[in-house]
Protein backbone atom coordinates (compact mmCIF):
# COMPACT_ATOMS: atom_id res chain seq x y z
CA UNK A 1 0.00 0.00 0.00
CA UNK A 2 1.35 3.43 -0.99
CA UNK A 3 1.81 5.72 1.98
CA UNK A 4 0.64 9.35 1.76
CA UNK A 5 3.06 11.93 0.37
CA UNK A 6 2.92 15.66 1.07
CA UNK A 7 -0.41 17.07 -0.13
CA UNK A 8 -0.70 20.86 -0.21
CA UNK A 9 -4.49 20.62 -0.61
CA UNK A 10 -4.67 19.33 2.98
CA UNK A 11 -2.76 22.31 4.40
CA UNK A 12 -4.31 23.86 7.52
CA UNK A 13 -3.57 27.36 8.77
CA UNK A 14 -3.77 28.54 12.37
CA UNK A 15 -3.00 32.24 12.68
CA UNK A 16 -1.18 33.78 15.63
CA UNK A 17 -3.14 35.80 18.17
CA UNK A 18 -0.07 37.90 19.01
CA UNK A 19 1.38 39.32 15.75
CA UNK A 20 4.83 40.86 15.99
CA UNK A 21 5.64 44.47 15.25
CA UNK A 22 7.60 45.08 12.07
CA UNK A 23 11.15 46.28 12.52
CA UNK A 24 12.47 49.26 10.63
CA UNK A 25 14.40 47.87 7.65
CA UNK A 26 17.57 49.58 8.83
CA UNK A 27 17.48 47.32 11.92
CA UNK A 28 17.31 44.04 10.00
CA UNK A 29 20.31 41.81 10.60
CA UNK A 30 20.80 38.43 8.96
CA UNK A 31 19.01 35.64 10.80
CA UNK A 32 18.10 37.59 13.94
CA UNK A 33 14.38 38.31 13.48
CA UNK A 34 11.62 35.87 12.57
CA UNK A 35 8.06 36.16 11.33
CA UNK A 36 4.79 35.12 12.96
CA UNK A 37 4.35 31.64 11.52
CA UNK A 38 6.09 28.43 10.50
CA UNK A 39 5.25 25.41 8.36
CA UNK A 40 5.47 21.92 9.87
CA UNK A 41 4.95 18.53 8.17
CA UNK A 42 5.43 15.33 10.14
CA UNK A 43 6.39 11.90 8.78
CA UNK A 44 6.34 8.39 10.17
CA UNK A 45 7.42 5.29 8.31
CA UNK A 46 4.19 3.59 9.32
CA UNK A 47 1.76 6.27 8.12
CA UNK A 48 3.73 8.42 5.65
CA UNK A 49 3.39 12.21 5.49
CA UNK A 50 0.75 13.91 7.63
CA UNK A 51 -1.25 16.96 6.59
CA UNK A 52 0.89 20.12 6.38
CA UNK A 53 0.26 22.78 9.00
CA UNK A 54 1.03 26.48 9.18
CA UNK A 55 0.93 27.60 12.79
CA UNK A 56 2.34 30.33 15.06
CA UNK A 57 6.14 30.42 15.20
CA UNK A 58 7.43 28.82 18.37
CA UNK A 59 9.51 26.05 19.96
CA UNK A 60 9.39 22.51 18.61
CA UNK A 61 8.53 19.55 20.82
CA UNK A 62 11.26 16.97 20.21
CA UNK A 63 12.35 13.91 22.18
CA UNK A 64 15.79 14.23 23.83
CA UNK A 65 16.82 10.94 22.17
CA UNK A 66 15.86 12.08 18.66
CA UNK A 67 18.28 11.27 15.83
CA UNK A 68 18.64 14.98 15.00
CA UNK A 69 19.89 15.80 18.49
CA UNK A 70 22.18 12.81 18.93
CA UNK A 71 23.54 11.99 15.47
CA UNK A 72 23.01 15.24 13.53
CA UNK A 73 20.42 13.71 11.21
CA UNK A 74 19.56 17.13 9.86
CA UNK A 75 19.58 18.84 6.47
CA UNK A 76 18.58 22.38 5.64
CA UNK A 77 18.24 24.90 2.84
CA UNK A 78 18.17 28.63 2.28
CA UNK A 79 16.37 30.61 -0.39
CA UNK A 80 14.78 34.05 -0.49
CA UNK A 81 11.54 35.83 -1.30
CA UNK A 82 11.80 39.27 -2.94
CA UNK A 83 9.25 42.08 -3.25
CA UNK A 84 9.22 43.64 -6.70
CA UNK A 85 8.56 47.34 -7.37
CA UNK A 86 4.92 46.55 -8.24
CA UNK A 87 4.40 44.81 -4.88
CA UNK A 88 4.47 41.25 -6.16
CA UNK A 89 6.53 38.71 -4.21
CA UNK A 90 8.77 36.17 -5.92
CA UNK A 91 10.96 33.24 -4.93
CA UNK A 92 14.29 32.75 -6.69
CA UNK A 93 14.79 29.31 -8.25
CA UNK A 94 13.23 27.48 -5.28
CA UNK A 95 13.07 24.18 -7.17
CA UNK A 96 16.89 24.10 -7.15
CA UNK A 97 16.95 24.39 -3.37
CA UNK A 98 14.40 21.62 -2.95
CA UNK A 99 16.33 19.36 -5.31
CA UNK A 100 19.41 19.94 -3.16
CA UNK A 101 17.42 19.34 0.04
CA UNK A 102 16.23 16.04 -1.38
CA UNK A 103 19.79 15.07 -2.29
CA UNK A 104 21.12 16.04 1.15
CA UNK A 105 18.34 14.26 3.03
CA UNK A 106 18.77 11.05 1.05
CA UNK A 107 22.45 11.01 2.06
CA UNK A 108 21.38 10.73 5.73
CA UNK A 109 18.45 8.39 5.01
CA UNK A 110 15.60 10.80 5.62
CA UNK A 111 12.43 10.00 3.66
CA UNK A 112 11.65 11.21 0.16
CA UNK A 113 9.05 13.95 -0.29
CA UNK A 114 7.05 15.51 -3.11
CA UNK A 115 9.07 18.61 -3.93
CA UNK A 116 6.33 20.37 -5.90
CA UNK A 117 3.76 19.93 -3.13
CA UNK A 118 6.26 21.06 -0.51
CA UNK A 119 6.95 24.17 -2.58
CA UNK A 120 3.23 24.96 -2.73
CA UNK A 121 3.14 24.80 1.08
CA UNK A 122 6.15 27.14 1.30
CA UNK A 123 4.42 29.60 -1.01
CA UNK A 124 1.40 29.61 1.30
CA UNK A 125 3.62 30.32 4.30
CA UNK A 126 5.15 33.31 2.52
CA UNK A 127 1.65 34.53 1.63
CA UNK A 128 0.56 34.30 5.26
CA UNK A 129 3.56 36.36 6.40
CA UNK A 130 3.91 38.57 3.34
CA UNK A 131 3.75 41.75 5.42
CA UNK A 132 7.27 40.91 6.64
CA UNK A 133 8.81 40.91 3.14
CA UNK A 134 10.85 44.15 2.98
CA UNK A 135 10.13 46.73 0.30
CA UNK A 136 13.58 48.09 -0.46
CA UNK A 137 16.02 46.88 -3.10
CA UNK A 138 18.74 44.80 -1.43
CA UNK A 139 16.41 43.53 1.30
CA UNK A 140 14.51 40.25 1.22
CA UNK A 141 12.85 37.47 3.21
CA UNK A 142 15.11 34.51 3.96
CA UNK A 143 13.30 31.17 3.72
CA UNK A 144 14.85 28.35 5.78
CA UNK A 145 13.53 24.79 5.22
CA UNK A 146 14.81 22.23 7.73
CA UNK A 147 14.52 18.43 7.63
CA UNK A 148 15.28 16.48 10.80
CA UNK A 149 15.11 12.90 12.05
CA UNK A 150 12.87 12.87 15.13
CA UNK A 151 12.62 9.21 16.13
CA UNK A 152 13.86 8.62 19.71
CA UNK A 153 16.40 5.85 19.12
CA UNK A 154 20.07 5.59 20.05
CA UNK A 155 20.75 2.73 17.65
CA UNK A 156 22.80 3.89 14.68
CA UNK A 157 20.31 2.87 12.00
CA UNK A 158 17.99 5.42 10.36
CA UNK A 159 15.19 7.63 11.64
CA UNK A 160 11.71 6.26 10.96
CA UNK A 161 10.16 9.55 12.03
CA UNK A 162 10.94 12.96 10.57
CA UNK A 163 9.87 16.57 10.47
CA UNK A 164 10.04 19.08 7.64
CA UNK A 165 9.64 22.61 8.92
CA UNK A 166 10.14 26.07 7.45
CA UNK A 167 10.47 29.47 9.04
CA UNK A 168 11.04 32.94 7.61
CA UNK A 169 13.36 35.81 8.45
CA UNK A 170 13.37 39.30 6.87
CA UNK A 171 16.98 40.28 6.21
CA UNK A 172 19.15 43.16 5.11
CA UNK A 173 22.45 43.13 3.20
CA UNK A 174 24.83 40.45 4.54
CA UNK A 175 28.26 41.83 3.61
CA UNK A 176 27.79 45.46 2.49
CA UNK A 177 31.57 45.77 2.06
CA UNK A 178 34.61 43.86 0.81
CA UNK A 179 35.83 40.89 2.84
CA UNK A 180 39.24 39.81 4.12
CA UNK A 181 40.05 36.10 4.08
CA UNK A 182 42.41 33.87 6.05
CA UNK A 183 43.62 30.90 3.99
CA UNK A 184 43.46 27.72 6.09
CA UNK A 185 45.31 24.63 4.87
CA UNK A 186 45.43 22.93 8.29
CA UNK A 187 41.74 22.22 8.88
CA UNK A 188 39.39 20.94 6.18
CA UNK A 189 35.77 21.91 5.56
CA UNK A 190 35.29 18.91 3.26
CA UNK A 191 37.37 16.12 1.71
CA UNK A 192 37.17 13.46 -1.01
CA UNK A 193 34.59 10.81 -0.17
CA UNK A 194 32.96 13.04 2.44
CA UNK A 195 29.73 15.02 2.47
CA UNK A 196 30.88 18.51 1.48
CA UNK A 197 28.48 18.59 -1.45
CA UNK A 198 25.46 18.18 0.85
CA UNK A 199 23.87 20.88 3.00
CA UNK A 200 23.96 19.08 6.33
CA UNK A 201 24.06 20.67 9.77
CA UNK A 202 26.99 18.43 10.69
CA UNK A 203 29.12 20.15 8.04
CA UNK A 204 28.78 23.55 9.67
CA UNK A 205 29.34 23.05 13.41
CA UNK A 206 33.00 21.93 13.04
CA UNK A 207 33.80 25.07 11.03
CA UNK A 208 32.63 27.45 13.76
CA UNK A 209 35.72 27.40 15.94
CA UNK A 210 38.25 28.00 13.12
CA UNK A 211 35.91 30.68 11.71
CA UNK A 212 35.73 32.52 15.04
CA UNK A 213 39.51 32.20 15.39
CA UNK A 214 40.09 34.11 12.14
CA UNK A 215 37.49 36.73 13.11
CA UNK A 216 39.49 37.34 16.30
CA UNK A 217 42.51 38.00 14.07
CA UNK A 218 40.64 40.66 12.09
CA UNK A 219 39.51 38.61 9.09
CA UNK A 220 35.97 37.92 7.92
CA UNK A 221 36.02 34.36 6.59
CA UNK A 222 38.21 31.34 5.95
CA UNK A 223 39.46 30.51 2.48
CA UNK A 224 39.41 26.72 2.73
CA UNK A 225 42.43 25.03 1.11
CA UNK A 226 42.72 21.27 0.67
CA UNK A 227 45.64 18.91 0.25
CA UNK A 228 49.37 19.40 -0.21
CA UNK A 229 48.81 21.48 -3.34
CA UNK A 230 46.47 23.89 -1.45
CA UNK A 231 43.47 23.41 -3.71
CA UNK A 232 41.19 26.46 -3.36
CA UNK A 233 37.74 25.14 -2.45
CA UNK A 234 35.27 27.50 -0.74
CA UNK A 235 35.24 30.73 1.24
CA UNK A 236 33.42 30.46 4.56
CA UNK A 237 30.02 29.11 3.57
CA UNK A 238 30.23 30.54 0.05
CA UNK A 239 31.47 29.39 -3.33
CA UNK A 240 34.67 31.15 -4.41
CA UNK A 241 35.29 32.76 -7.82
CA UNK A 242 38.39 34.37 -9.29
CA UNK A 243 38.48 36.51 -12.44
CA UNK A 244 41.92 36.67 -13.99
CA UNK A 245 44.04 36.45 -17.09
CA UNK A 246 45.08 32.81 -17.03
CA UNK A 247 48.49 31.39 -17.87
CA UNK A 248 47.44 31.12 -21.54
CA UNK A 249 46.63 34.84 -21.70
CA UNK A 250 42.82 34.38 -21.67
CA UNK A 251 40.40 36.32 -19.49
CA UNK A 252 38.74 33.64 -17.39
CA UNK A 253 36.19 33.37 -14.60
CA UNK A 254 37.03 30.29 -12.53
CA UNK A 255 35.35 28.44 -9.69
CA UNK A 256 36.00 25.00 -8.25
CA UNK A 257 34.26 22.03 -9.94
CA UNK A 258 31.43 20.03 -8.40
CA UNK A 259 33.74 17.19 -7.43
CA UNK A 260 31.96 16.02 -4.28
CA UNK A 261 33.81 18.53 -2.11
CA UNK A 262 32.05 21.68 -3.29
CA UNK A 263 28.47 22.59 -2.36
CA UNK A 264 26.42 23.04 -5.56
CA UNK A 265 25.29 26.58 -4.81
CA UNK A 266 22.21 27.99 -6.52
CA UNK A 267 23.85 31.42 -6.73
CA UNK A 268 26.98 29.73 -8.09
CA UNK A 269 24.98 28.03 -10.83
CA UNK A 270 23.15 31.27 -11.66
CA UNK A 271 26.33 33.35 -11.96
CA UNK A 272 27.97 30.76 -14.20
CA UNK A 273 24.88 30.73 -16.42
CA UNK A 274 24.81 34.54 -16.70
CA UNK A 275 28.53 34.79 -17.51
CA UNK A 276 28.24 32.06 -20.16
CA UNK A 277 25.27 33.85 -21.74
CA UNK A 278 27.42 36.96 -22.19
CA UNK A 279 30.09 35.00 -24.05
CA UNK A 280 32.69 37.69 -23.34
CA UNK A 281 35.35 35.59 -21.60
CA UNK A 282 36.15 32.02 -20.71
CA UNK A 283 34.07 30.51 -17.89
CA UNK A 284 35.55 27.46 -16.19
CA UNK A 285 34.74 25.02 -13.42
CA UNK A 286 38.14 23.59 -12.61
CA UNK A 287 40.62 23.07 -9.84
CA UNK A 288 42.99 25.94 -9.02
CA UNK A 289 45.60 26.09 -6.28
CA UNK A 290 46.71 28.86 -4.00
CA UNK A 291 50.27 28.87 -5.42
CA UNK A 292 48.70 29.52 -8.84
CA UNK A 293 46.80 32.47 -7.36
CA UNK A 294 49.99 33.85 -5.76
CA UNK A 295 51.85 33.62 -9.07
CA UNK A 296 48.99 35.36 -10.88
CA UNK A 297 49.00 38.15 -8.28
CA UNK A 298 52.75 38.60 -8.64
CA UNK A 299 52.36 38.83 -12.43
CA UNK A 300 49.43 41.26 -12.19
CA UNK A 301 46.97 38.82 -13.80
CA UNK A 302 44.31 38.74 -11.05
CA UNK A 303 41.47 41.13 -11.88
CA UNK A 304 39.14 40.44 -8.94
CA UNK A 305 37.77 37.68 -6.69
CA UNK A 306 34.49 37.19 -4.88
CA UNK A 307 32.39 34.84 -2.78
CA UNK A 308 28.84 33.91 -3.78
CA UNK A 309 25.88 32.51 -1.88
CA UNK A 310 22.22 33.02 -1.03
CA UNK A 311 22.90 35.16 2.03
CA UNK A 312 25.30 37.68 0.48
CA UNK A 313 24.57 37.15 -3.25
CA UNK A 314 28.16 38.22 -4.03
CA UNK A 315 30.88 39.94 -2.02
CA UNK A 316 34.24 41.10 -3.31
CA UNK A 317 37.45 39.87 -1.69
CA UNK A 318 40.05 42.55 -0.96
CA UNK A 319 42.68 40.60 0.96
CA UNK A 320 43.85 37.04 1.64
CA UNK A 321 46.28 36.06 4.39
CA UNK A 322 48.38 33.13 3.14
CA UNK A 323 51.57 31.65 4.54
CA UNK A 324 52.47 34.68 6.61
CA UNK A 325 51.58 37.31 4.01
CA UNK A 326 48.59 39.57 3.48
CA UNK A 327 47.95 39.41 -0.24
CA UNK A 328 46.06 42.40 -1.67
CA UNK A 329 43.35 41.34 -4.13
CA UNK A 330 42.30 43.96 -6.70
CA UNK A 331 38.72 45.21 -6.37
CA UNK A 332 38.34 48.21 -8.68
CA UNK A 333 41.57 50.02 -9.67
CA UNK A 334 39.55 53.08 -10.72
CA UNK A 335 37.87 53.46 -7.31
CA UNK A 336 39.82 52.83 -4.08
CA UNK A 337 36.56 52.92 -2.07
CA UNK A 338 34.70 50.41 -4.25
CA UNK A 339 32.71 47.72 -2.45
CA UNK A 340 32.48 45.56 -5.60
CA UNK A 341 34.82 44.89 -8.48
CA UNK A 342 33.47 45.70 -11.97
CA UNK A 343 32.55 42.10 -12.82
CA UNK A 344 31.20 41.36 -9.33
CA UNK A 345 29.09 44.52 -9.50
CA UNK A 346 27.72 43.61 -12.93
CA UNK A 347 26.86 40.04 -11.94
CA UNK A 348 25.21 41.26 -8.75
CA UNK A 349 23.14 43.86 -10.59
CA UNK A 350 21.91 41.40 -13.22
CA UNK A 351 21.05 38.76 -10.63
CA UNK A 352 19.25 41.24 -8.37
CA UNK A 353 17.24 42.55 -11.32
CA UNK A 354 16.01 38.99 -11.91
CA UNK A 355 15.32 38.37 -8.22
CA UNK A 356 13.32 41.59 -7.91
CA UNK A 357 11.53 40.84 -11.22
CA UNK A 358 12.90 43.92 -12.97
CA UNK A 359 14.22 41.55 -15.63
CA UNK A 360 11.72 38.85 -16.67
CA UNK A 361 13.11 35.36 -16.08
CA UNK A 362 11.82 31.83 -15.39
CA UNK A 363 14.14 31.89 -12.37
CA UNK A 364 11.75 34.29 -10.64
CA UNK A 365 8.73 32.34 -9.32
CA UNK A 366 5.74 34.53 -8.38
CA UNK A 367 3.85 33.91 -5.12
CA UNK A 368 1.62 36.93 -4.57
XYZ file of C-alpha atoms in Angstrom:
368
model
C 0.000 0.000 0.000
C 1.354 3.427 -0.989
C 1.812 5.716 1.985
C 0.637 9.355 1.763
C 3.059 11.929 0.368
C 2.920 15.660 1.067
C -0.406 17.069 -0.133
C -0.701 20.864 -0.212
C -4.490 20.620 -0.615
C -4.666 19.329 2.983
C -2.762 22.310 4.401
C -4.308 23.857 7.516
C -3.574 27.364 8.766
C -3.770 28.545 12.365
C -3.002 32.241 12.681
C -1.178 33.783 15.629
C -3.139 35.797 18.166
C -0.066 37.903 19.010
C 1.377 39.321 15.749
C 4.827 40.859 15.987
C 5.636 44.470 15.251
C 7.602 45.079 12.073
C 11.152 46.283 12.524
C 12.472 49.258 10.627
C 14.400 47.874 7.650
C 17.574 49.584 8.831
C 17.476 47.318 11.920
C 17.310 44.043 10.004
C 20.309 41.807 10.601
C 20.800 38.434 8.963
C 19.014 35.636 10.799
C 18.097 37.586 13.944
C 14.378 38.313 13.476
C 11.625 35.871 12.571
C 8.062 36.158 11.330
C 4.794 35.120 12.959
C 4.351 31.637 11.517
C 6.091 28.426 10.501
C 5.251 25.412 8.360
C 5.465 21.922 9.868
C 4.952 18.533 8.170
C 5.432 15.329 10.137
C 6.388 11.901 8.782
C 6.337 8.394 10.165
C 7.423 5.292 8.313
C 4.192 3.586 9.316
C 1.762 6.274 8.119
C 3.728 8.419 5.645
C 3.387 12.205 5.495
C 0.750 13.909 7.632
C -1.254 16.964 6.589
C 0.894 20.124 6.379
C 0.260 22.777 9.002
C 1.029 26.480 9.181
C 0.934 27.599 12.791
C 2.343 30.325 15.056
C 6.142 30.424 15.204
C 7.432 28.816 18.371
C 9.511 26.051 19.962
C 9.391 22.512 18.611
C 8.526 19.547 20.821
C 11.263 16.966 20.206
C 12.346 13.915 22.185
C 15.794 14.230 23.828
C 16.817 10.941 22.169
C 15.864 12.082 18.656
C 18.285 11.273 15.835
C 18.641 14.980 14.999
C 19.894 15.802 18.489
C 22.183 12.811 18.928
C 23.536 11.992 15.466
C 23.010 15.235 13.525
C 20.417 13.707 11.205
C 19.560 17.130 9.860
C 19.582 18.836 6.465
C 18.578 22.382 5.637
C 18.238 24.903 2.840
C 18.173 28.631 2.282
C 16.366 30.610 -0.392
C 14.779 34.051 -0.491
C 11.538 35.835 -1.299
C 11.797 39.273 -2.937
C 9.252 42.077 -3.247
C 9.216 43.641 -6.703
C 8.561 47.337 -7.366
C 4.925 46.552 -8.242
C 4.403 44.814 -4.881
C 4.469 41.250 -6.164
C 6.532 38.709 -4.214
C 8.773 36.165 -5.919
C 10.961 33.242 -4.929
C 14.295 32.754 -6.692
C 14.792 29.313 -8.250
C 13.225 27.482 -5.278
C 13.069 24.184 -7.171
C 16.889 24.099 -7.150
C 16.953 24.387 -3.369
C 14.399 21.617 -2.947
C 16.333 19.362 -5.308
C 19.413 19.940 -3.165
C 17.423 19.341 0.038
C 16.229 16.041 -1.382
C 19.793 15.067 -2.286
C 21.121 16.035 1.152
C 18.342 14.258 3.028
C 18.767 11.052 1.053
C 22.451 11.014 2.060
C 21.377 10.734 5.728
C 18.455 8.389 5.014
C 15.597 10.801 5.623
C 12.427 9.999 3.657
C 11.646 11.212 0.158
C 9.052 13.950 -0.285
C 7.049 15.514 -3.111
C 9.069 18.612 -3.931
C 6.327 20.372 -5.896
C 3.757 19.933 -3.130
C 6.260 21.057 -0.511
C 6.954 24.172 -2.583
C 3.234 24.959 -2.727
C 3.144 24.800 1.081
C 6.147 27.144 1.299
C 4.420 29.605 -1.011
C 1.399 29.612 1.299
C 3.619 30.319 4.299
C 5.148 33.315 2.517
C 1.652 34.528 1.625
C 0.561 34.301 5.255
C 3.563 36.356 6.403
C 3.911 38.575 3.337
C 3.750 41.749 5.425
C 7.266 40.910 6.638
C 8.806 40.911 3.136
C 10.849 44.149 2.979
C 10.129 46.725 0.301
C 13.579 48.090 -0.464
C 16.021 46.880 -3.100
C 18.736 44.805 -1.430
C 16.410 43.530 1.303
C 14.511 40.248 1.223
C 12.846 37.467 3.209
C 15.110 34.513 3.961
C 13.297 31.167 3.723
C 14.848 28.349 5.778
C 13.526 24.792 5.215
C 14.807 22.228 7.730
C 14.523 18.431 7.629
C 15.284 16.483 10.796
C 15.112 12.904 12.054
C 12.866 12.869 15.127
C 12.619 9.210 16.133
C 13.864 8.624 19.711
C 16.399 5.846 19.117
C 20.073 5.593 20.049
C 20.746 2.732 17.655
C 22.801 3.888 14.680
C 20.307 2.874 12.002
C 17.988 5.423 10.358
C 15.193 7.628 11.637
C 11.713 6.261 10.960
C 10.161 9.546 12.033
C 10.942 12.956 10.574
C 9.867 16.567 10.473
C 10.040 19.079 7.644
C 9.639 22.612 8.917
C 10.135 26.067 7.449
C 10.471 29.468 9.043
C 11.041 32.940 7.610
C 13.364 35.810 8.449
C 13.372 39.298 6.874
C 16.985 40.278 6.210
C 19.151 43.159 5.111
C 22.454 43.133 3.198
C 24.827 40.447 4.535
C 28.258 41.831 3.610
C 27.794 45.464 2.490
C 31.575 45.775 2.059
C 34.609 43.865 0.808
C 35.828 40.894 2.843
C 39.237 39.814 4.116
C 40.050 36.097 4.079
C 42.408 33.869 6.045
C 43.623 30.896 3.995
C 43.455 27.718 6.086
C 45.308 24.635 4.865
C 45.433 22.931 8.287
C 41.736 22.221 8.875
C 39.386 20.945 6.183
C 35.767 21.908 5.558
C 35.286 18.910 3.262
C 37.370 16.122 1.710
C 37.166 13.462 -1.010
C 34.591 10.807 -0.170
C 32.961 13.038 2.435
C 29.728 15.022 2.471
C 30.884 18.510 1.481
C 28.477 18.591 -1.451
C 25.462 18.181 0.854
C 23.872 20.881 2.996
C 23.956 19.078 6.332
C 24.057 20.669 9.771
C 26.989 18.432 10.687
C 29.120 20.146 8.041
C 28.776 23.548 9.675
C 29.344 23.049 13.407
C 33.005 21.933 13.045
C 33.797 25.066 11.031
C 32.626 27.451 13.762
C 35.718 27.402 15.941
C 38.246 28.003 13.119
C 35.906 30.676 11.711
C 35.734 32.517 15.039
C 39.513 32.204 15.388
C 40.092 34.111 12.136
C 37.494 36.732 13.105
C 39.490 37.335 16.299
C 42.507 38.000 14.070
C 40.641 40.662 12.087
C 39.506 38.608 9.093
C 35.972 37.921 7.919
C 36.019 34.362 6.587
C 38.213 31.344 5.947
C 39.460 30.507 2.475
C 39.412 26.721 2.728
C 42.427 25.030 1.114
C 42.716 21.266 0.674
C 45.639 18.910 0.249
C 49.366 19.396 -0.207
C 48.808 21.481 -3.339
C 46.473 23.888 -1.453
C 43.467 23.408 -3.710
C 41.191 26.458 -3.363
C 37.736 25.139 -2.453
C 35.274 27.495 -0.745
C 35.241 30.729 1.239
C 33.422 30.459 4.563
C 30.022 29.109 3.568
C 30.231 30.542 0.048
C 31.467 29.391 -3.330
C 34.674 31.153 -4.415
C 35.286 32.758 -7.822
C 38.389 34.368 -9.291
C 38.479 36.506 -12.441
C 41.923 36.668 -13.994
C 44.039 36.446 -17.091
C 45.076 32.808 -17.027
C 48.493 31.391 -17.869
C 47.440 31.119 -21.539
C 46.634 34.835 -21.702
C 42.822 34.381 -21.673
C 40.404 36.319 -19.493
C 38.743 33.639 -17.388
C 36.189 33.373 -14.595
C 37.032 30.286 -12.530
C 35.347 28.439 -9.686
C 35.998 24.995 -8.247
C 34.256 22.033 -9.941
C 31.429 20.027 -8.404
C 33.745 17.193 -7.434
C 31.962 16.019 -4.285
C 33.815 18.530 -2.108
C 32.052 21.680 -3.292
C 28.473 22.592 -2.359
C 26.419 23.035 -5.562
C 25.288 26.582 -4.808
C 22.207 27.986 -6.516
C 23.847 31.418 -6.730
C 26.985 29.732 -8.089
C 24.979 28.031 -10.830
C 23.150 31.265 -11.655
C 26.326 33.351 -11.959
C 27.969 30.760 -14.198
C 24.880 30.732 -16.424
C 24.811 34.542 -16.699
C 28.528 34.787 -17.509
C 28.237 32.064 -20.155
C 25.266 33.845 -21.741
C 27.419 36.957 -22.188
C 30.094 34.999 -24.053
C 32.688 37.695 -23.344
C 35.351 35.590 -21.597
C 36.151 32.015 -20.714
C 34.070 30.515 -17.885
C 35.548 27.458 -16.186
C 34.742 25.015 -13.417
C 38.142 23.586 -12.611
C 40.618 23.074 -9.836
C 42.987 25.936 -9.023
C 45.604 26.087 -6.278
C 46.714 28.864 -3.999
C 50.269 28.867 -5.424
C 48.704 29.523 -8.836
C 46.803 32.469 -7.357
C 49.986 33.846 -5.759
C 51.848 33.620 -9.071
C 48.990 35.358 -10.879
C 49.005 38.146 -8.278
C 52.755 38.596 -8.641
C 52.361 38.826 -12.428
C 49.429 41.257 -12.194
C 46.970 38.824 -13.802
C 44.311 38.742 -11.053
C 41.470 41.133 -11.880
C 39.144 40.435 -8.939
C 37.772 37.683 -6.694
C 34.494 37.193 -4.879
C 32.389 34.837 -2.784
C 28.844 33.906 -3.782
C 25.881 32.508 -1.880
C 22.219 33.018 -1.034
C 22.904 35.157 2.026
C 25.298 37.680 0.479
C 24.567 37.151 -3.247
C 28.159 38.219 -4.029
C 30.879 39.935 -2.022
C 34.238 41.099 -3.305
C 37.454 39.873 -1.688
C 40.053 42.553 -0.963
C 42.676 40.601 0.965
C 43.848 37.040 1.645
C 46.284 36.055 4.389
C 48.378 33.134 3.137
C 51.569 31.650 4.543
C 52.471 34.683 6.611
C 51.581 37.312 4.009
C 48.594 39.569 3.477
C 47.949 39.415 -0.245
C 46.064 42.399 -1.675
C 43.347 41.340 -4.129
C 42.295 43.959 -6.700
C 38.718 45.213 -6.365
C 38.339 48.208 -8.680
C 41.568 50.018 -9.671
C 39.546 53.076 -10.716
C 37.869 53.464 -7.307
C 39.817 52.826 -4.083
C 36.564 52.921 -2.071
C 34.700 50.410 -4.253
C 32.708 47.724 -2.454
C 32.480 45.564 -5.596
C 34.820 44.891 -8.476
C 33.470 45.701 -11.966
C 32.549 42.096 -12.822
C 31.201 41.362 -9.331
C 29.091 44.522 -9.505
C 27.718 43.612 -12.934
C 26.862 40.042 -11.940
C 25.215 41.263 -8.749
C 23.137 43.855 -10.593
C 21.911 41.399 -13.222
C 21.052 38.765 -10.626
C 19.246 41.244 -8.368
C 17.242 42.549 -11.318
C 16.011 38.992 -11.911
C 15.324 38.374 -8.220
C 13.315 41.594 -7.910
C 11.525 40.837 -11.215
C 12.901 43.918 -12.974
C 14.221 41.545 -15.633
C 11.724 38.849 -16.669
C 13.108 35.361 -16.084
C 11.817 31.831 -15.390
C 14.136 31.890 -12.371
C 11.745 34.292 -10.639
C 8.729 32.340 -9.325
C 5.741 34.529 -8.378
C 3.854 33.912 -5.123
C 1.615 36.933 -4.570
